[in-house]
Coordinates of C-alpha atoms in Angstrom, one line a residue:
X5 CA 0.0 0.0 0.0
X6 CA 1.3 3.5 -0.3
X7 CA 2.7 5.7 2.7
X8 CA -0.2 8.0 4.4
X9 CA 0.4 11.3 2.8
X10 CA 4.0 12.0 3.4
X11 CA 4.8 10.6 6.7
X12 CA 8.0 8.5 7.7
X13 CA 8.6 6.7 10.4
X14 CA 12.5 8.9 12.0
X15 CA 14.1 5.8 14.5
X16 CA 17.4 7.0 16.0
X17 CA 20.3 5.2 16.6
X18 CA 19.1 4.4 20.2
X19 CA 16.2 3.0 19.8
X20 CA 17.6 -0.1 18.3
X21 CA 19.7 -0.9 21.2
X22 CA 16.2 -0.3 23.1
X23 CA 14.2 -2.7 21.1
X24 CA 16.8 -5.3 21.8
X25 CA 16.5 -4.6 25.2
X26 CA 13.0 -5.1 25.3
X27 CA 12.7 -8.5 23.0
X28 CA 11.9 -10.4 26.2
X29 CA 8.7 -8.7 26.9
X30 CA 7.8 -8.9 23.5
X31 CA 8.9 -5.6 22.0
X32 CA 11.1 -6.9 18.9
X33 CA 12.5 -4.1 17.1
X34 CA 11.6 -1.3 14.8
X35 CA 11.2 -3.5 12.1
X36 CA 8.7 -5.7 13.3
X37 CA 5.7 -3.3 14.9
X38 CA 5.6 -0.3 12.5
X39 CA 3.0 -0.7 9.9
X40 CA 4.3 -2.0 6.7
X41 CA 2.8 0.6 4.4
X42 CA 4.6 3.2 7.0
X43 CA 8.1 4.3 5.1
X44 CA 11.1 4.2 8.2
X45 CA 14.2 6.0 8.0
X46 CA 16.9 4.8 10.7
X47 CA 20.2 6.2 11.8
X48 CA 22.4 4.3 12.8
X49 CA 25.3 2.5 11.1
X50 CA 25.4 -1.3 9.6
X51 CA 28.9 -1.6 10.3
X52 CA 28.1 -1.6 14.1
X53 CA 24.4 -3.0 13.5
X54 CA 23.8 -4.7 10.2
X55 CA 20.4 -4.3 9.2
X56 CA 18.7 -7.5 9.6
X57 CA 17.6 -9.5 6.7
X58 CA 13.9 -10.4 7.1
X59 CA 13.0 -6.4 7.8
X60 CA 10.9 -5.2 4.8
X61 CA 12.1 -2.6 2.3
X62 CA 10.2 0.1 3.5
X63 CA 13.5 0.4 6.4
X64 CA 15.9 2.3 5.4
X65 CA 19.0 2.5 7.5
X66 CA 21.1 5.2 6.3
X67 CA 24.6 5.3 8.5
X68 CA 24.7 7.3 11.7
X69 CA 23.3 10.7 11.3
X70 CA 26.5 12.5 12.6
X71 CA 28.0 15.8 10.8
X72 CA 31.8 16.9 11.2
X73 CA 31.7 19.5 14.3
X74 CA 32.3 23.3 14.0
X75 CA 33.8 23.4 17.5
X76 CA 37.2 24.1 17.6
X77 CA 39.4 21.9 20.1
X78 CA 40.6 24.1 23.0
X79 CA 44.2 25.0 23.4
X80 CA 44.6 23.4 26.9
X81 CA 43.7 20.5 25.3
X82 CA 45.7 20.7 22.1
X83 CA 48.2 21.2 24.4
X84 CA 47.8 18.7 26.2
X85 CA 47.8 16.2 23.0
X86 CA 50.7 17.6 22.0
X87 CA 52.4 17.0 25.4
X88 CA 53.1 13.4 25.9
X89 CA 51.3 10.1 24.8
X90 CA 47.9 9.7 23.4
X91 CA 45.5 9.9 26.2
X92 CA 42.6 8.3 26.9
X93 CA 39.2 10.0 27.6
X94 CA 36.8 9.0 30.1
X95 CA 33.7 10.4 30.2
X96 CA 29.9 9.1 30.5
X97 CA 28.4 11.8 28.9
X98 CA 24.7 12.4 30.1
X99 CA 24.6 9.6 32.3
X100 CA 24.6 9.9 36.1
X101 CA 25.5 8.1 39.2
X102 CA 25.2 8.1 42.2
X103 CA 28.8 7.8 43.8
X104 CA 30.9 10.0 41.4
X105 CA 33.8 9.8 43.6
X106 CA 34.0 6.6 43.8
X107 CA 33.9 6.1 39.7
X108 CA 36.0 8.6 39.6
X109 CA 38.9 7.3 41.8
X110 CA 38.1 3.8 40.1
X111 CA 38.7 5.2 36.7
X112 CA 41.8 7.6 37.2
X113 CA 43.2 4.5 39.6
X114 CA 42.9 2.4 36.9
X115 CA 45.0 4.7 34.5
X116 CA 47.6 4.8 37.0
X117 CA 47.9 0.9 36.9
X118 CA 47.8 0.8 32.9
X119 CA 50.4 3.8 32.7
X120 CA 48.1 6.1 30.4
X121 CA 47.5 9.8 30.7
X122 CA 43.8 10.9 30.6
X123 CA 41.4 13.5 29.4
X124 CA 38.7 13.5 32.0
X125 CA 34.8 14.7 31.2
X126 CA 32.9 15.5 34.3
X127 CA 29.9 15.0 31.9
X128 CA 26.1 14.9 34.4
X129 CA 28.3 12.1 36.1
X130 CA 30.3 15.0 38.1
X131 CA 33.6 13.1 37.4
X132 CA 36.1 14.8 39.2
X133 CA 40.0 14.2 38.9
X134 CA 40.2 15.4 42.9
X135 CA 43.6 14.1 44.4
X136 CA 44.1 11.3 41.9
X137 CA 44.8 14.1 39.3
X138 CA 48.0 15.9 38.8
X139 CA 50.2 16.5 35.6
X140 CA 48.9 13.5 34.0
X141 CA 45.1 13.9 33.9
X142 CA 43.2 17.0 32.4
X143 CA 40.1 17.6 33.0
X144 CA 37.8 18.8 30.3
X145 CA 34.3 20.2 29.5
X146 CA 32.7 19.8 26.6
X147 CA 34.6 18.7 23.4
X148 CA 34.0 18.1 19.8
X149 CA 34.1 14.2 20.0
X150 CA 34.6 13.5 16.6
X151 CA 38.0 15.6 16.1
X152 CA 39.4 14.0 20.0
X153 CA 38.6 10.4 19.9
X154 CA 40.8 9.7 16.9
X155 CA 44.1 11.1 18.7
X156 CA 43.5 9.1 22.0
X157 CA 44.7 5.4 22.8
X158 CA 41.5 4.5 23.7
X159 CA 37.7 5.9 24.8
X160 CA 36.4 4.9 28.2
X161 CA 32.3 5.6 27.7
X162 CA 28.9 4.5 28.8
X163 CA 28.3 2.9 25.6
X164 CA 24.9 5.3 24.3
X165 CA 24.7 5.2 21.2
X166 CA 26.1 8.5 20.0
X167 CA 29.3 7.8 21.7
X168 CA 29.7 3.9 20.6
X169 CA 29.2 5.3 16.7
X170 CA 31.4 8.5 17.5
X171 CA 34.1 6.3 18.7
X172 CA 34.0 3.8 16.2
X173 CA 33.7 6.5 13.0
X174 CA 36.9 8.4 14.8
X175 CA 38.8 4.7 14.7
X176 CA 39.1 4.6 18.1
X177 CA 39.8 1.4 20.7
X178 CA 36.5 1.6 23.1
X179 CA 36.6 0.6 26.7
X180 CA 32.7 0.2 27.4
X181 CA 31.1 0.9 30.9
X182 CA 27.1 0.4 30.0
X183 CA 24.6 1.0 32.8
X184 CA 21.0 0.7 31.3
X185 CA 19.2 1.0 28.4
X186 CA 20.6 0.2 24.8
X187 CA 23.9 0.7 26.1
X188 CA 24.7 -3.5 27.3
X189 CA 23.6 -3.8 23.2
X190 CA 26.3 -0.9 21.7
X191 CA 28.8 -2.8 24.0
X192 CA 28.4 -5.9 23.1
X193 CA 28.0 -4.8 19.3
X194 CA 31.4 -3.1 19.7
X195 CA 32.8 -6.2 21.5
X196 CA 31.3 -7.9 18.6
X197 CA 33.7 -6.1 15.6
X198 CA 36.7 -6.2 18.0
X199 CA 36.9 -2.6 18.9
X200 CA 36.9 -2.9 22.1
X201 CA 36.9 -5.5 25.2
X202 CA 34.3 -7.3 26.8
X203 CA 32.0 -4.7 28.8
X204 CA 32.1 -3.7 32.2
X205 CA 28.6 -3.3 33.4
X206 CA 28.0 -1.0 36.2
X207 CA 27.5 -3.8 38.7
X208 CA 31.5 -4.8 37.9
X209 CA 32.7 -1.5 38.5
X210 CA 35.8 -1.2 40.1
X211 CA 39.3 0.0 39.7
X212 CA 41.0 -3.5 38.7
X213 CA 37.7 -4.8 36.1
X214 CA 38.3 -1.4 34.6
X215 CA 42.0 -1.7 34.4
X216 CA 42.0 -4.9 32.9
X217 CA 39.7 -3.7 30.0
X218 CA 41.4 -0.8 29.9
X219 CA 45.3 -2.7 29.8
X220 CA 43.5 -5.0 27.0
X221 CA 42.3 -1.7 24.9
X222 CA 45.8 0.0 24.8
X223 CA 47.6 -3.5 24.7
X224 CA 46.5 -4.8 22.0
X225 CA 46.8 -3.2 18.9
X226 CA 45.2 -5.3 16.2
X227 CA 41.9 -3.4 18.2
X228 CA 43.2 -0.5 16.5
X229 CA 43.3 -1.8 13.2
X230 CA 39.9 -3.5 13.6
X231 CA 38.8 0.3 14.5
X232 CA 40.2 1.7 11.6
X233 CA 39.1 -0.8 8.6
X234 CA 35.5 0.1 10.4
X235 CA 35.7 3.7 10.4
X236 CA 36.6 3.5 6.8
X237 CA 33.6 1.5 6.1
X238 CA 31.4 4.2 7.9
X239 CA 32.7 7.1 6.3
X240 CA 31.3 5.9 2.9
X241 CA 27.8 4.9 4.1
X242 CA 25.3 7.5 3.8
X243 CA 24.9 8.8 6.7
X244 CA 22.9 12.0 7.4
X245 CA 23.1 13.3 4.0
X246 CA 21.7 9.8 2.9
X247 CA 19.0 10.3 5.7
X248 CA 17.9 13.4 4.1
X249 CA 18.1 12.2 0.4
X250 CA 15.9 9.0 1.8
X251 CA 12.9 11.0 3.1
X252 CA 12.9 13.4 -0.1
X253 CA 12.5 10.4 -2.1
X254 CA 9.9 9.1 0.3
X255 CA 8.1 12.4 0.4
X256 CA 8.6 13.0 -3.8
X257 CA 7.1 9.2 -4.5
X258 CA 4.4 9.6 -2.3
X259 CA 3.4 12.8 -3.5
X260 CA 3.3 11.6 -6.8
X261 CA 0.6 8.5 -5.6

């Protein structure tokens, strides 16, 4: 049947990891519960989440909807690039919790036992470097991801889904600390393509589980490689310009019904 009027079905990149989630209870996936005669338009990228084969053509995943960022990289941070080895961030972006002291003494004690600098996001998690910090940890506000990650050994993250296909388009070695959500499904996806050890879930959290993912990210370098033959492969995927030219064509055939 054809599409009512123009609409489109817009399904980000998280709510794939969501569906997942949810298969248990019944809930499985985009693909399955959206009308058929409804056209979708996904973001996210194959190369971390093939698109499945027995979803019908009217799903269209396009690549992750990311553009370059304006945003220029501050100088205490170029600086700090520039300064010694490649870092590693650590950050969990917008997610919270609830003892940010203690995740934040876990992470930067953890750097200390691999031997790695670090560039550390307070984020909504209120990461702090405190007395664990010194010359070899700077802490940072907001930064454009996309022109970081690439020029750091490795990217310590909550696993959302922004981050896992930032990290992976940057060819970047991911250390994965999921808490809820989609995130367990990026992690595992990224575990999945090499990029990145098995997860730490927040219920392993601790200064040694991190370490040893983090000693396994920086230590092993074929992850690297792995990173980098994927971030090739998502650069020449559509993406957010594919997105756009998608839904014209959506819009344009339907008009013409």
């Amino acid at each position: 049947g054809s599409a009512p009027g123009n609409a489109a079905v817009v399904i980000p990149a998280f709510l794939l990891g969501v569906g997942v989630w949810l298969a248990p209870l019944g809930w499985v996936g985009p693909g399955r519960k959206v009308r058929a005669e409804l056209p979708v338009v996904a973001g996210w990228s194959q190369v971390l989440a093939p698109r499945p084969g027995d979803w019908h053509d009217h799903i269209h995943v396009t690549g992750a909807w990311q553009l370059a960022s304006r945003a220029a990289v501050p100088t205490a941070v170029e600086r700090f690039l520039a300064d010694g080895p490649a870092p590693v961030y650590m950050g969990l972006g917008s997610a919270t919790v609830a003892r940010p002291e203690e995740l934040s003494a876990a992470l930067l004690g953890a750097a200390r036992d691999v031997g790695v600098r670090v560039l550390l996001s307070g984020g909504w998690a209120g990461l702090r470097p405190g007395a664990d910090g010194g010359g070899s940890v700077l802490e940072v506000g907001e930064l454009p991801h996309d022109a970081v990650f690439g020029r750091c050994a490795a990217v310590v993250h909550h696993a959302g889904a922004g981050t896992a296909q930032t990290a992976l388009a940057a060819g970047a070695v991911s250390v994965s600390l999921p808490l809820w959500g989609d995130q367990p499904f990026w992690a595992r996806r990224l575990q999945a393509l090499g990029v990145a050890p098995p997860p730490v879930p927040r219920a392993r959290w601790s200064r040694a589980a991190i370490g040893a993912a983090l000693a396994r990210a920086v230590g092993e370098p074929w992850r690297r490689e792995r990173a980098g033959m994927a971030a090739t492969r998502m650069a020449a995927e559509g993406g957010a310009a594919g997105a756009a030219q998608t839904v014209l064509r959506i819009v344009t055939t339907s008009r013409g019904r």
